[in-house]
mmCIF file of C-alpha atoms in Angstrom:
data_model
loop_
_atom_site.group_PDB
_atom_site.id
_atom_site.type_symbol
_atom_site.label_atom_id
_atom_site.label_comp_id
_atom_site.label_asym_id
_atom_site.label_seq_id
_atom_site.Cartn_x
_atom_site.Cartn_y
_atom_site.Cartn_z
ATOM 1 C CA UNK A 1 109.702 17.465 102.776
ATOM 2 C CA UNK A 2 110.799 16.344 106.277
ATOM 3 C CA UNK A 3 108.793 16.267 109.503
ATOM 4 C CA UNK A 4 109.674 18.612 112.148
ATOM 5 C CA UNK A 5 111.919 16.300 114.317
ATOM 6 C CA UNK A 6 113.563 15.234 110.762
ATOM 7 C CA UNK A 7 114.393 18.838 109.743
ATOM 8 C CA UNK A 8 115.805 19.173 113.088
ATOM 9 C CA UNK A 9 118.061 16.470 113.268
ATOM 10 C CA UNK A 10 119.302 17.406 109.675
ATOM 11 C CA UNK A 11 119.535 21.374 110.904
ATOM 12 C CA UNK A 12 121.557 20.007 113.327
ATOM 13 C CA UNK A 13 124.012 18.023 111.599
ATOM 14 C CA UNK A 14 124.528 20.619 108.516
ATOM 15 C CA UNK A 15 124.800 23.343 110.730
ATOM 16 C CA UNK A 16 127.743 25.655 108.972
ATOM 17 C CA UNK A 17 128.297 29.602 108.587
ATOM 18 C CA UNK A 18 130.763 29.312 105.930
ATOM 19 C CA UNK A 19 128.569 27.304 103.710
ATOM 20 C CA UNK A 20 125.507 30.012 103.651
ATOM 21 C CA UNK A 21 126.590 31.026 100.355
ATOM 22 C CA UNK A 22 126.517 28.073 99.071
ATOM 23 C CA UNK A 23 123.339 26.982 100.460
ATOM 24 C CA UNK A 24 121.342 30.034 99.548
ATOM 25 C CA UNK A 25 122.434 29.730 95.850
ATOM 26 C CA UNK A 26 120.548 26.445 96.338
ATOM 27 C CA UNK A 27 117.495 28.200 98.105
ATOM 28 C CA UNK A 28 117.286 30.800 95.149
ATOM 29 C CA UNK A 29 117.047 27.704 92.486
ATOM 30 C CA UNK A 30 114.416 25.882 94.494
ATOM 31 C CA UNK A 31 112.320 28.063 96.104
ATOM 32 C CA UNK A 32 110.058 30.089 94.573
ATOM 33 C CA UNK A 33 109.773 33.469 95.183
ATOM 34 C CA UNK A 34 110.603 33.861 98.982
ATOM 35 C CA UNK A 35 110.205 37.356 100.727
ATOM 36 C CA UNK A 36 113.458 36.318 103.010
ATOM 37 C CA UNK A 37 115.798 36.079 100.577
ATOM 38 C CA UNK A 38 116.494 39.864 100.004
ATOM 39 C CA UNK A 39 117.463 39.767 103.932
ATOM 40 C CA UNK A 40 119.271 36.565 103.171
ATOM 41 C CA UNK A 41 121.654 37.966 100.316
ATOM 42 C CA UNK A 42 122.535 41.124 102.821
ATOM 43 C CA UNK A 43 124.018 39.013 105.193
ATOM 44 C CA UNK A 44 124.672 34.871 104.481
ATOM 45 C CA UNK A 45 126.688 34.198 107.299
ATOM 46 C CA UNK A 46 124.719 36.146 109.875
ATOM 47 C CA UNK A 47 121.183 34.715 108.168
ATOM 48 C CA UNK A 48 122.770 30.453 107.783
ATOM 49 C CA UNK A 49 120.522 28.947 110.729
ATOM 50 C CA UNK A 50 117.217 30.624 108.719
ATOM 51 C CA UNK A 51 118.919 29.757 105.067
ATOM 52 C CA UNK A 52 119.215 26.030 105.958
ATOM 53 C CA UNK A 53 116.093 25.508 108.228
ATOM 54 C CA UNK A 54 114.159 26.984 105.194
ATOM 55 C CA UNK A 55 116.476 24.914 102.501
ATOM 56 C CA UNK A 56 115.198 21.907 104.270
ATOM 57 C CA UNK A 57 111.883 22.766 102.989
ATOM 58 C CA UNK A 58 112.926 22.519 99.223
ATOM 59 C CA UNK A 59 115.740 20.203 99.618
ATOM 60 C CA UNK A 60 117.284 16.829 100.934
ATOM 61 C CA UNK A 61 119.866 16.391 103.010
ATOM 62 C CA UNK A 62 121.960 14.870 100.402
ATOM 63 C CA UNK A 63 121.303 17.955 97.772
ATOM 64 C CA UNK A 64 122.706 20.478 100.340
ATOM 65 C CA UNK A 65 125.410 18.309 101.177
ATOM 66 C CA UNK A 66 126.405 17.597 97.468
ATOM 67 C CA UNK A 67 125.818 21.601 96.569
ATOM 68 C CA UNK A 68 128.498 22.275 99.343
ATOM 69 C CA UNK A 69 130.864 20.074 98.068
ATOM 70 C CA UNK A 70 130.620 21.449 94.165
ATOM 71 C CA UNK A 71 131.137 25.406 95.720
ATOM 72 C CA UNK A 72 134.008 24.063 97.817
ATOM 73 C CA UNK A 73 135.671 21.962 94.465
ATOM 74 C CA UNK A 74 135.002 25.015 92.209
ATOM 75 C CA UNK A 75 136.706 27.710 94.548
ATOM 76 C CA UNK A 76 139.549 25.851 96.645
ATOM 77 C CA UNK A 77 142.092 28.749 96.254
ATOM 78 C CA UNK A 78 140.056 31.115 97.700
ATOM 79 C CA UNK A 79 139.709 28.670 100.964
ATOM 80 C CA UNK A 80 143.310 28.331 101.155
ATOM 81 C CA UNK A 81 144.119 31.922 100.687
ATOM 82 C CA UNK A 82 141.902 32.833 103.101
ATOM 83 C CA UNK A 83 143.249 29.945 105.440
ATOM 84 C CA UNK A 84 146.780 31.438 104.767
ATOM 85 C CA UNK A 85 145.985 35.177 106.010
ATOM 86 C CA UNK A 86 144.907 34.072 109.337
ATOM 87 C CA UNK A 87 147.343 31.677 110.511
ATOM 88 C CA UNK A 88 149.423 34.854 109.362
ATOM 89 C CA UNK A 89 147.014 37.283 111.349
ATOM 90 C CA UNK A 90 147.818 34.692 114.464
ATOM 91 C CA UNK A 91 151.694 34.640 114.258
ATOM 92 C CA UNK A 92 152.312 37.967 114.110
ATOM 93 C CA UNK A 93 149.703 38.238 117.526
ATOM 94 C CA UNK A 94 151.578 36.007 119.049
ATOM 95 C CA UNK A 95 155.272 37.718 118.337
ATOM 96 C CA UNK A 96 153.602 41.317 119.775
ATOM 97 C CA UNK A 97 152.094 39.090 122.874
ATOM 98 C CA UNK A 98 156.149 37.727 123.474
ATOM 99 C CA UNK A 99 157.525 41.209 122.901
ATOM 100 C CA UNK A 100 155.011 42.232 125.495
ATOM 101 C CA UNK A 101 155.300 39.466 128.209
ATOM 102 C CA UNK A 102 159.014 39.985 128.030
ATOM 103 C CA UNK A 103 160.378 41.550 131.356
ATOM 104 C CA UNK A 104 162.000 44.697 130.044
ATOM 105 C CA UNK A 105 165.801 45.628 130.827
ATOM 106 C CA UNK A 106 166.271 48.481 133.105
ATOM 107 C CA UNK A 107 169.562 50.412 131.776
ATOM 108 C CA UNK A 108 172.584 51.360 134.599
#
């Protein structure tokens, strides 16, 4: 579908971890019959770089691109409630770090 210094430059720009879901639903509908994709479904996130430089085989920049944005409309609360846990994760780190840093009292 693309030349080499094509797929590339798109590899480049669509580069994303969290959309390897996503993108390998698309690989499943397009591709036909790949070996990979057992290895692909194990891990997404660790397999994206190989999910999209082979999705650029099948399909266009635009396709990926539009795929991502439908799996992003269709499951926004799960985005934000992951979104939610972490900044929660980070303030309670940060509370423990200022409990921590704090020069303790020495009692008479």
């Amino acid at each position: 579908m693309y030349s080499i210094k094509e797929k590339i430059f798109h590899h480049r720009q669509l580069r994303n971890a969290a959309a390897a879901s996503a993108d390998l639903e698309l690989l499943k509908s397009k591709s036909t019959g790949t070996e990979s994709l057992i290895r692909y479904e194990n891990a997404p996130e660790r397999n994206a770089d190989d999910i999209l430089y082979q999705l650029l085989d099948v399909a266009t920049h635009e396709e990926i691109v539009v795929n991502r944005r439908k799996k992003v409309k269709n499951h926004p609360a799960e985005d934000s409630a992951k979104g939610e846990k972490e900044e929660k994760g980070k303030n309670s780190t940060r509370k423990s770090k200022a409990k921590s840093d704090a020069p303790e009292k020495k009692s008479k």
